[in-house]
Coordinates of C-alpha atoms in Angstrom, one line a residue:
Chain A
M9 CA 8.4 -7.3 30.9
S10 CA 9.4 -8.6 34.6
E11 CA 10.8 -12.2 33.7
E12 CA 14.7 -12.6 34.2
S13 CA 16.8 -14.2 31.8
A14 CA 16.4 -17.5 33.7
T15 CA 13.1 -18.0 32.2
I16 CA 14.5 -18.4 28.6
G17 CA 13.2 -21.5 26.9
K18 CA 10.8 -22.3 29.7
G19 CA 7.1 -21.4 29.5
L20 CA 6.9 -22.8 25.8
P21 CA 3.2 -23.7 25.1
E22 CA 2.5 -27.1 25.2
V23 CA 1.5 -27.5 21.5
L24 CA 5.1 -26.5 20.6
S25 CA 8.2 -28.6 20.7
A26 CA 11.6 -27.1 22.0
Q27 CA 13.7 -29.1 19.5
L28 CA 11.7 -27.9 16.4
M29 CA 11.8 -24.1 17.4
P30 CA 13.3 -22.0 14.6
K31 CA 16.7 -20.5 15.4
H32 CA 15.7 -17.3 13.4
V33 CA 12.4 -15.6 12.9
A34 CA 11.8 -12.6 10.7
F35 CA 8.8 -10.4 10.7
I36 CA 7.6 -8.3 7.8
A37 CA 5.5 -6.1 10.1
D38 CA 3.1 -4.6 7.5
G39 CA -0.2 -3.0 8.5
N40 CA 0.3 -0.3 11.2
R41 CA -1.2 2.3 8.9
R42 CA -4.2 -0.1 8.0
W43 CA -4.8 -0.7 11.7
A44 CA -4.9 3.0 12.3
N45 CA -7.2 3.7 9.3
E46 CA -9.7 0.9 10.3
R47 CA -10.1 2.8 13.7
G48 CA -10.2 6.3 12.3
L49 CA -7.0 7.0 14.0
P50 CA -3.9 9.0 12.8
A51 CA -1.0 7.0 11.4
E52 CA 1.2 7.7 14.5
L53 CA -0.9 5.6 16.6
G54 CA -0.8 2.9 14.2
H55 CA 2.9 2.8 14.5
C56 CA 2.5 3.1 18.5
A57 CA 0.4 -0.1 18.4
G58 CA 2.8 -1.8 16.2
K59 CA 5.7 -0.8 18.6
R60 CA 3.7 -2.5 21.5
A61 CA 3.3 -5.7 19.4
L62 CA 7.0 -5.8 18.7
V63 CA 8.0 -5.4 22.2
E64 CA 5.4 -8.4 23.0
L65 CA 6.9 -10.7 20.2
T66 CA 10.3 -10.0 21.2
F67 CA 9.6 -11.1 24.8
L68 CA 7.9 -14.1 23.7
S69 CA 10.7 -15.0 21.3
R70 CA 13.2 -14.6 24.1
K71 CA 11.0 -16.5 26.3
W72 CA 10.7 -19.5 23.8
G73 CA 14.4 -19.8 23.2
I74 CA 14.4 -18.3 19.5
K75 CA 18.0 -16.9 19.1
V76 CA 17.5 -14.3 16.3
V77 CA 14.5 -12.1 15.4
S78 CA 14.6 -9.6 12.5
I79 CA 12.0 -7.0 11.8
F80 CA 11.4 -5.5 8.3
A81 CA 9.8 -2.2 9.3
F82 CA 8.1 -2.4 5.9
S83 CA 6.5 1.4 5.7
T84 CA 9.8 2.8 6.4
E85 CA 11.5 1.4 3.1
N86 CA 11.0 4.8 1.2
W87 CA 12.8 7.7 3.1
K88 CA 10.9 10.6 1.6
R89 CA 8.3 9.7 4.6
P90 CA 6.6 12.0 6.8
K91 CA 8.3 13.3 10.1
E92 CA 5.9 11.1 12.3
D93 CA 7.6 8.0 11.0
V94 CA 11.2 9.5 12.0
S95 CA 9.8 10.5 15.3
S96 CA 8.1 7.1 16.1
M97 CA 11.4 5.5 15.0
M98 CA 13.2 7.6 17.5
C99 CA 10.7 6.5 20.3
L100 CA 11.2 2.9 19.3
F101 CA 15.0 3.1 19.6
Q102 CA 14.9 5.0 23.1
E103 CA 12.6 2.3 24.4
L104 CA 14.8 -0.3 23.1
Q105 CA 17.7 1.0 25.3
D106 CA 15.5 -1.1 28.2
F107 CA 16.3 -4.3 26.3
D108 CA 19.9 -4.2 27.3
R109 CA 19.3 -5.5 30.8
Y110 CA 17.8 -8.7 29.3
G111 CA 21.0 -9.3 27.5
T112 CA 19.3 -8.5 24.1
R113 CA 21.8 -7.5 21.3
I114 CA 20.6 -5.1 18.9
S115 CA 21.7 -4.5 15.4
C116 CA 20.5 -2.6 12.3
I117 CA 21.1 -3.5 8.7
G118 CA 20.2 -1.2 5.8
D119 CA 21.5 2.2 4.3
R120 CA 21.9 4.2 7.3
S121 CA 23.4 7.2 5.4
R122 CA 20.2 8.5 4.4
L123 CA 18.7 8.5 8.0
P124 CA 18.4 12.0 9.9
E125 CA 21.5 12.5 12.0
C126 CA 19.8 12.1 15.4
L127 CA 18.4 8.6 14.5
R128 CA 21.6 7.3 13.3
E129 CA 23.3 8.5 16.6
V130 CA 20.9 6.7 18.7
I131 CA 21.1 3.6 16.7
N132 CA 24.8 3.6 16.6
S133 CA 25.1 4.1 20.5
L134 CA 22.6 1.3 20.9
E135 CA 24.4 -1.2 18.8
E136 CA 27.8 -0.2 20.4
K137 CA 26.2 -0.7 24.0
T138 CA 24.6 -4.1 23.2
K139 CA 27.2 -5.7 20.7
C140 CA 28.7 -8.0 23.4
N141 CA 25.3 -9.2 24.9
N142 CA 24.5 -13.0 24.1
G143 CA 20.8 -13.3 24.6
L144 CA 18.4 -12.6 21.9
H145 CA 19.7 -10.9 18.7
L146 CA 17.3 -8.4 17.3
I147 CA 18.1 -7.0 14.1
F148 CA 16.2 -4.1 12.6
A149 CA 16.1 -3.7 8.9
I150 CA 15.7 0.1 8.2
N151 CA 16.0 1.3 4.7
Y152 CA 17.0 -2.1 3.7
S153 CA 16.6 -3.9 0.3
G154 CA 17.6 -7.4 -0.4
R155 CA 19.0 -6.4 -3.8
F156 CA 21.1 -3.6 -2.3
D157 CA 22.5 -5.9 0.3
I158 CA 23.8 -8.2 -2.4
L159 CA 25.1 -5.3 -4.4
Q160 CA 26.9 -3.8 -1.3
A161 CA 28.3 -7.5 -0.8
T162 CA 29.4 -7.6 -4.4
R163 CA 31.3 -4.4 -4.0
R164 CA 33.0 -5.5 -0.8
I165 CA 34.0 -8.4 -2.5
A166 CA 35.4 -6.5 -5.5
G167 CA 37.3 -4.2 -3.0
K168 CA 38.8 -7.5 -1.4
V169 CA 39.9 -8.7 -4.9
R170 CA 41.4 -5.3 -5.6
D171 CA 43.4 -5.3 -2.3
G172 CA 44.6 -8.9 -2.9
K173 CA 42.7 -10.2 0.1
L174 CA 40.6 -12.6 -2.1
V175 CA 42.0 -14.3 -5.2
G176 CA 39.7 -13.3 -8.3
H177 CA 39.5 -16.9 -9.6
E178 CA 36.1 -18.1 -10.2
D179 CA 36.4 -20.8 -7.6
E180 CA 37.2 -18.4 -4.8
I181 CA 34.2 -16.2 -5.1
D182 CA 31.5 -18.8 -4.1
E183 CA 28.2 -18.8 -2.1
N184 CA 30.2 -18.7 1.2
V185 CA 32.2 -15.7 0.4
M186 CA 28.7 -13.8 -0.5
D187 CA 27.4 -14.9 2.9
E188 CA 30.2 -13.4 4.7
E189 CA 29.8 -10.0 3.1
L190 CA 26.0 -9.6 3.5
Q191 CA 24.7 -7.2 6.3
T192 CA 23.4 -10.3 8.2
N193 CA 26.9 -11.6 8.8
C194 CA 26.5 -9.8 12.3
A195 CA 24.1 -12.8 13.2
E196 CA 25.0 -16.1 14.5
F197 CA 22.1 -17.5 12.3
P198 CA 21.9 -15.1 9.3
C199 CA 19.0 -16.9 7.5
P200 CA 15.6 -16.9 8.7
D201 CA 14.0 -20.4 9.3
L202 CA 10.6 -18.7 9.3
V203 CA 9.3 -15.4 7.7
I204 CA 5.9 -14.1 9.1
R205 CA 4.4 -11.5 6.9
T206 CA 1.2 -9.7 8.4
S207 CA -1.8 -7.7 6.8
G208 CA -2.5 -10.3 4.1
E209 CA -0.1 -9.3 1.4
Q210 CA 1.6 -12.3 -0.1
R211 CA 4.8 -11.2 -1.3
L212 CA 8.4 -10.1 0.1
S213 CA 8.8 -6.7 -1.0
N214 CA 12.4 -6.9 -1.5
F215 CA 13.0 -7.9 2.1
M216 CA 16.0 -10.3 2.4
L217 CA 16.5 -12.2 -1.0
W218 CA 19.6 -14.4 -0.4
Q219 CA 18.9 -15.2 3.0
L220 CA 15.2 -16.4 2.4
A221 CA 16.4 -19.2 0.1
Y222 CA 14.9 -21.9 2.2
S223 CA 12.9 -20.1 4.6
E224 CA 9.2 -21.1 5.5
L225 CA 6.8 -18.3 4.6
F226 CA 3.7 -17.6 6.6
F227 CA 1.2 -15.2 5.7
S228 CA -1.2 -13.7 8.3
H229 CA -4.1 -11.8 7.5
K230 CA -4.0 -9.7 10.7
N231 CA -2.5 -6.4 10.7
F232 CA 0.7 -6.1 12.6
P233 CA -0.7 -4.5 15.8
D234 CA -3.2 -7.3 16.1
F235 CA -0.6 -10.0 15.7
K236 CA -0.7 -11.6 19.2
E237 CA 0.7 -14.5 21.2
Q238 CA -1.9 -16.9 19.8
D239 CA -1.1 -16.0 16.3
Y240 CA 2.6 -16.4 16.8
V241 CA 2.0 -19.8 18.4
E242 CA -0.3 -20.6 15.3
A243 CA 2.7 -19.7 13.1
L244 CA 5.3 -21.7 14.9
V245 CA 3.0 -24.8 15.1
W246 CA 2.5 -24.4 11.5
F247 CA 6.4 -24.1 11.0
Q248 CA 7.0 -27.3 13.2
R249 CA 4.9 -29.3 10.9
R250 CA 6.7 -28.4 7.7
N251 CA 8.9 -31.1 6.0
R252 CA 12.0 -29.4 5.0
R253 CA 13.8 -31.0 2.5
F254 CA 16.1 -28.5 1.0
G255 CA 15.9 -30.0 -2.4
G256 CA 17.4 -33.0 -1.5
P257 CA 16.0 -36.6 -1.1
Chain B
M15 CA -21.2 -46.7 -36.2
D16 CA -21.3 -46.5 -32.5
G17 CA -17.5 -45.8 -32.3
K18 CA -17.6 -43.2 -34.8
R19 CA -20.7 -41.5 -33.1
K20 CA -18.7 -41.6 -29.7
T21 CA -15.6 -40.1 -31.4
I22 CA -17.9 -37.1 -32.9
L23 CA -19.3 -36.8 -29.4
F24 CA -15.9 -36.5 -27.6
K25 CA -14.8 -33.9 -30.4
L26 CA -17.8 -31.8 -30.0
F27 CA -17.2 -31.9 -26.1
G28 CA -13.7 -31.1 -26.4
S29 CA -14.6 -28.2 -28.8
S30 CA -17.3 -26.9 -26.4
V31 CA -14.9 -27.2 -23.3
S32 CA -12.2 -25.2 -25.3
F33 CA -14.9 -22.6 -26.5
M34 CA -15.9 -22.0 -22.8
R35 CA -12.4 -21.7 -21.9
R36 CA -11.7 -19.1 -24.4
C37 CA -14.8 -17.3 -23.1
L38 CA -13.6 -17.4 -19.7
F39 CA -10.2 -15.9 -20.7
S40 CA -11.7 -13.2 -22.7
V41 CA -13.7 -12.1 -19.5
L42 CA -10.4 -12.4 -17.4
S43 CA -8.6 -10.4 -20.0
V44 CA -10.9 -7.3 -19.4
G45 CA -8.6 -6.8 -16.3
P46 CA -4.7 -6.9 -16.3
V47 CA -3.1 -10.2 -17.3
P48 CA 0.1 -11.1 -15.9
N49 CA 2.9 -10.9 -18.2
H50 CA 5.2 -13.5 -16.6
L51 CA 4.2 -16.4 -14.6
A52 CA 6.7 -18.6 -12.8
F53 CA 6.0 -22.3 -11.4
I54 CA 7.8 -24.5 -8.9
L55 CA 6.7 -28.0 -9.9
D56 CA 6.4 -29.6 -6.4
G57 CA 4.7 -32.8 -5.6
N58 CA 5.4 -35.1 -8.5
R59 CA 6.8 -37.9 -6.2
R60 CA 4.0 -37.5 -3.7
Y61 CA 1.5 -37.7 -6.5
A62 CA 3.1 -41.2 -7.5
K63 CA 2.8 -42.5 -4.0
K64 CA -0.7 -41.2 -3.6
W65 CA -1.9 -43.1 -6.7
N66 CA 0.6 -46.2 -6.2
L67 CA 2.3 -45.5 -9.3
G68 CA 6.0 -46.2 -10.0
E69 CA 8.3 -43.2 -8.9
G70 CA 8.9 -42.1 -12.4
M71 CA 5.3 -41.7 -13.2
G72 CA 4.9 -39.0 -11.0
Y73 CA 7.3 -37.0 -13.2
R74 CA 5.5 -38.1 -16.4
A75 CA 2.0 -36.9 -15.0
G76 CA 3.8 -33.8 -14.1
F77 CA 5.0 -33.1 -17.6
L78 CA 1.2 -33.7 -18.9
S79 CA 0.0 -30.9 -16.5
L80 CA 2.8 -28.6 -17.6
M81 CA 1.7 -29.0 -21.2
S82 CA -1.9 -28.3 -20.2
L83 CA -0.9 -25.3 -18.1
M84 CA 1.5 -23.8 -20.8
K85 CA -1.4 -24.1 -23.3
Y86 CA -3.8 -22.3 -20.7
C87 CA -1.2 -19.5 -20.3
Y88 CA -0.4 -18.8 -23.7
E89 CA -4.1 -18.8 -24.5
L90 CA -4.8 -16.1 -21.9
G91 CA -1.9 -14.1 -23.2
V92 CA 0.8 -14.6 -20.7
K93 CA 4.0 -14.1 -22.6
Y94 CA 6.6 -15.5 -20.3
V95 CA 6.3 -18.8 -18.4
S96 CA 9.1 -20.1 -16.3
I97 CA 9.4 -23.3 -14.6
Y98 CA 11.7 -24.8 -11.8
A99 CA 12.4 -28.1 -13.5
F100 CA 15.6 -29.4 -11.8
S101 CA 17.3 -27.5 -9.0
I102 CA 21.1 -28.0 -8.2
D103 CA 20.1 -29.1 -4.9
N104 CA 18.2 -32.0 -6.6
F105 CA 21.6 -33.6 -7.8
R106 CA 21.8 -34.8 -4.3
R107 CA 18.8 -37.2 -4.7
R108 CA 19.3 -41.0 -5.3
P109 CA 21.4 -41.4 -8.6
E110 CA 18.8 -43.5 -10.1
E111 CA 16.3 -40.8 -9.6
V112 CA 18.4 -38.1 -11.0
Q113 CA 19.1 -40.3 -14.2
Y114 CA 15.5 -41.1 -14.5
V115 CA 14.9 -37.3 -14.6
M116 CA 17.7 -36.5 -16.9
D117 CA 16.4 -39.3 -19.1
L118 CA 13.0 -37.9 -19.0
M119 CA 14.2 -34.3 -19.9
L120 CA 16.2 -35.6 -22.8
E121 CA 13.3 -37.4 -24.3
K122 CA 11.0 -34.2 -23.8
I123 CA 13.5 -32.0 -25.2
E124 CA 13.8 -34.0 -28.4
G125 CA 9.9 -34.1 -28.5
M126 CA 9.9 -30.2 -28.4
L127 CA 12.0 -30.1 -31.5
K128 CA 9.3 -31.9 -33.5
E129 CA 6.9 -29.9 -35.7
E130 CA 3.5 -30.8 -34.1
S131 CA 5.0 -30.0 -30.6
L132 CA 3.2 -27.3 -28.4
V133 CA 6.3 -25.2 -28.7
N134 CA 5.9 -24.9 -32.5
Q135 CA 2.2 -24.7 -32.4
Y136 CA 2.3 -21.7 -30.2
G137 CA 5.4 -20.2 -31.6
V138 CA 7.4 -20.4 -28.2
R139 CA 11.0 -19.6 -27.7
V140 CA 12.7 -21.7 -25.3
Y141 CA 15.5 -20.8 -22.9
F142 CA 17.5 -23.2 -20.8
I143 CA 18.4 -21.3 -17.7
G144 CA 21.1 -22.5 -15.1
N145 CA 24.5 -23.7 -14.7
L146 CA 24.2 -25.9 -17.7
K147 CA 27.6 -27.2 -17.4
L148 CA 26.4 -29.3 -14.5
L149 CA 24.0 -31.1 -16.6
H150 CA 24.7 -34.7 -18.1
E151 CA 26.2 -34.1 -21.5
P152 CA 23.4 -35.4 -23.8
V153 CA 21.0 -33.3 -21.9
R154 CA 23.1 -30.1 -22.3
L155 CA 23.8 -30.7 -25.9
A156 CA 19.9 -31.2 -26.7
A157 CA 19.1 -28.1 -24.4
E158 CA 21.4 -25.9 -26.7
K159 CA 20.0 -27.5 -29.8
A160 CA 16.6 -26.6 -28.6
M161 CA 17.4 -23.1 -27.8
K162 CA 19.0 -22.7 -31.5
A163 CA 16.0 -24.3 -32.9
T164 CA 13.4 -22.1 -31.4
S165 CA 15.5 -18.9 -31.5
N166 CA 13.1 -17.4 -34.3
N167 CA 9.8 -18.0 -32.3
N168 CA 8.7 -15.0 -31.0
N169 CA 5.0 -15.4 -29.8
S170 CA 5.8 -16.2 -26.2
I171 CA 8.8 -17.6 -24.1
L172 CA 9.4 -20.6 -22.0
L173 CA 12.2 -20.5 -19.4
I174 CA 13.1 -24.0 -18.2
C175 CA 15.3 -23.7 -15.1
V176 CA 17.7 -26.7 -15.0
A177 CA 20.8 -27.1 -12.7
Y178 CA 19.6 -23.7 -11.3
T179 CA 19.6 -22.1 -7.9
S180 CA 19.3 -18.4 -7.3
T181 CA 22.4 -18.4 -5.3
D182 CA 24.5 -19.8 -8.0
E183 CA 23.0 -17.2 -10.2
I184 CA 23.8 -14.3 -8.1
V185 CA 27.3 -15.5 -7.4
H186 CA 27.9 -15.8 -11.1
A187 CA 26.4 -12.5 -11.9
A188 CA 28.5 -10.8 -9.1
Q189 CA 31.7 -12.6 -10.6
Q190 CA 30.8 -11.5 -13.9
S191 CA 30.2 -7.8 -12.8
C192 CA 33.6 -7.8 -11.0
E193 CA 35.4 -9.2 -14.0
D194 CA 33.6 -6.7 -16.4
K195 CA 34.4 -3.7 -14.2
W196 CA 37.9 -4.9 -13.2
A197 CA 39.7 -2.1 -15.0
A198 CA 37.7 0.5 -13.4
I199 CA 38.0 -1.0 -10.0
Q200 CA 41.8 -1.4 -10.4
S201 CA 41.9 2.3 -11.4
S202 CA 40.0 3.4 -8.3
V203 CA 43.3 2.3 -6.6
N204 CA 45.5 4.6 -8.8
I205 CA 43.1 7.7 -8.3
K206 CA 43.8 7.0 -4.6
D207 CA 47.5 7.1 -5.1
S208 CA 47.6 10.2 -7.1
Q209 CA 45.3 12.3 -5.1
D210 CA 45.9 13.4 -1.6
G211 CA 45.7 10.0 0.1
E212 CA 41.9 10.2 0.1
E213 CA 40.2 6.8 0.5
K214 CA 38.5 5.8 -2.6
D215 CA 36.3 2.6 -2.4
T216 CA 34.7 0.6 -5.1
N217 CA 31.3 2.1 -4.4
D218 CA 30.4 3.7 -7.5
V219 CA 31.8 1.1 -9.8
I220 CA 29.7 -1.8 -9.7
K221 CA 25.9 -0.9 -10.1
L222 CA 22.7 -2.8 -9.5
S223 CA 22.3 -2.8 -13.3
D224 CA 25.7 -4.7 -13.7
I225 CA 24.6 -7.4 -11.6
E226 CA 21.2 -7.7 -13.4
S227 CA 22.8 -7.6 -16.8
H228 CA 24.7 -10.9 -15.8
M229 CA 21.9 -12.8 -14.3
Y230 CA 20.9 -15.9 -16.4
M231 CA 17.1 -14.7 -16.3
R232 CA 18.1 -11.4 -17.7
V233 CA 16.0 -12.5 -21.0
A234 CA 12.6 -11.9 -19.2
P235 CA 11.1 -9.3 -16.8
D236 CA 10.4 -10.1 -13.2
P237 CA 7.5 -12.5 -12.6
D238 CA 4.1 -11.2 -11.7
I239 CA 3.1 -14.5 -10.0
L240 CA 5.2 -17.2 -8.6
V241 CA 3.0 -20.4 -8.0
R242 CA 4.3 -23.4 -5.9
T243 CA 2.2 -26.4 -5.8
S244 CA 1.7 -29.0 -3.2
G245 CA 1.1 -26.4 -0.3
E246 CA 4.5 -25.5 0.5
T247 CA 5.3 -22.2 0.9
R248 CA 9.0 -21.3 0.4
L249 CA 11.1 -20.4 -2.5
S250 CA 13.6 -23.2 -2.2
N251 CA 16.3 -21.1 -3.9
F252 CA 14.0 -20.2 -7.0
L253 CA 14.1 -16.6 -8.5
L254 CA 15.1 -14.9 -5.2
W255 CA 16.3 -11.7 -7.1
Q256 CA 13.4 -11.7 -9.4
T257 CA 10.3 -12.4 -7.1
S258 CA 11.0 -9.6 -4.6
N259 CA 7.6 -8.1 -5.5
S260 CA 5.8 -11.1 -7.0
L261 CA 2.5 -12.5 -5.8
L262 CA 3.2 -15.7 -4.0
Y263 CA 0.4 -18.3 -4.5
S264 CA 0.5 -21.9 -3.2
P265 CA -2.3 -24.1 -3.7
K266 CA -2.4 -27.2 -2.1
A267 CA -2.7 -29.1 -5.2
L268 CA 0.3 -31.4 -6.2
W269 CA 1.8 -30.6 -9.5
P270 CA 0.2 -33.1 -11.4
E271 CA -3.3 -32.1 -10.1
I272 CA -2.8 -28.4 -11.1
G273 CA -5.8 -27.3 -13.5
L274 CA -7.4 -24.3 -15.0
R275 CA -9.1 -23.3 -11.7
H276 CA -5.8 -22.7 -10.2
L277 CA -4.6 -20.4 -13.0
V278 CA -7.8 -18.6 -12.7
W279 CA -7.6 -18.1 -9.2
A280 CA -3.8 -16.9 -9.4
V281 CA -5.0 -14.3 -11.8
L282 CA -8.0 -13.1 -9.9
N283 CA -5.8 -12.6 -7.0
F284 CA -3.3 -10.8 -9.2
Q285 CA -5.8 -8.3 -10.6
R286 CA -7.1 -7.9 -7.0
A287 CA -3.5 -6.7 -5.8
H288 CA -2.5 -5.1 -9.1
P289 CA -3.5 -1.3 -8.3
Y290 CA -1.4 -1.5 -5.2
L291 CA 1.4 -3.1 -6.9
E292 CA 1.5 -0.6 -9.7
K293 CA 1.5 2.3 -7.2
R294 CA 4.6 0.6 -5.4
R295 CA 6.4 0.4 -8.9
K296 CA 5.8 4.2 -9.5
Q297 CA 7.3 5.1 -6.1
P298 CA 10.8 6.4 -6.4

């Protein structure tokens, strides 16, 4: 982690083209527990290994000029989880304080109200501290649900209509209005170009829904802690070969 | 005599293939059978190019594959089949191509209404899902007629998504939810005024169930499997809300090349993942 910000965009593997790099890559980071189970280790060590993989992937993304990286920390979707998940999240966010010196901006999306107070405070302060950074934007989806995101956007729109900030005429509530109210509106590129899901499951598990309308979906059999640089390159090479038509000609 | 013998042989062959298929489906049915299959019919134009056919022939070949696949699905016991027939994005294609597809749809919808059609043979109720106002008028009228004509069929359901995108569906549902709950939303302002200035948001007024009740696809449960042919793995704005827990399957075959083996493979994968899915569904 000793590269300075001057190396951003450089050091791209030869097989990749700088012009075809995705602006926003999303990870469904599945398989930390499975990784630990396979080795007869406790789940916390799986999360630790997952954290290391995350740091590595973030570093590579910044180096290769990707603008936004989102992480769906899949196993934390349900908050009736054991304490170990909370403490490993705390560790992760403490470590992320370091990212500030690389100009990384950190945001969290999801329903924060049910997180423990200590974790909420760490997240809030990290967001505040890094909000003016203009390097890589790292978005954590914690206790996030694509359906809930759409619901909260609808409620915000209803509030604006009530307060006269948006006329309740059918033509006024359109897809752009919805885009602006989704939790990903904090990002310059809110919609992932590429989604990578690890551990072999071929589904989206209520991650972003609206934002994934035209995303390319890459499924890797490897568990998240085993997803290394060569796997990332493979996913990016695959992405760059796609013929994205967006339904048009 | 020779011609007659050939006909008999063909019929025998056809019957034995059909019999073997039914046996295969009986074996598959020992495990859980998906209730709802959704298909993105991708690859018709590439198929036409591959075989040097006129462009429109790709769509016609695709239609034949659709008929076979529907038959297999209903024989297997799948209750709901959804297809992404025409996206709102597709209106941006060349006008001649759009017109061709509209004419083909009209022709096939009218064919559906005939007694000997597959839809009547299998007792299929048909829904046309999407922003139907965007369709060419004759197609829209034919679609409405077909929905009415099949409304008493109750063996299985076919959902044909035309002039559809998921984002359009969601915006429409959000709009309708706001309109329905408008009185309650407004009265939340009044409550704020009468109490001691406490901030009252619209938080509790609109619920997830409100949005779901206004989705075009509310007539069917969420798909168990979403199949997209031609090897592309993206949703292209199809059923984004409904497929959050669906198994995604992307065979490399182009849509007109899809066959029984792809359906069987999809079902086997579904059966393999089923215990995990059920466990997740039961979680609070």
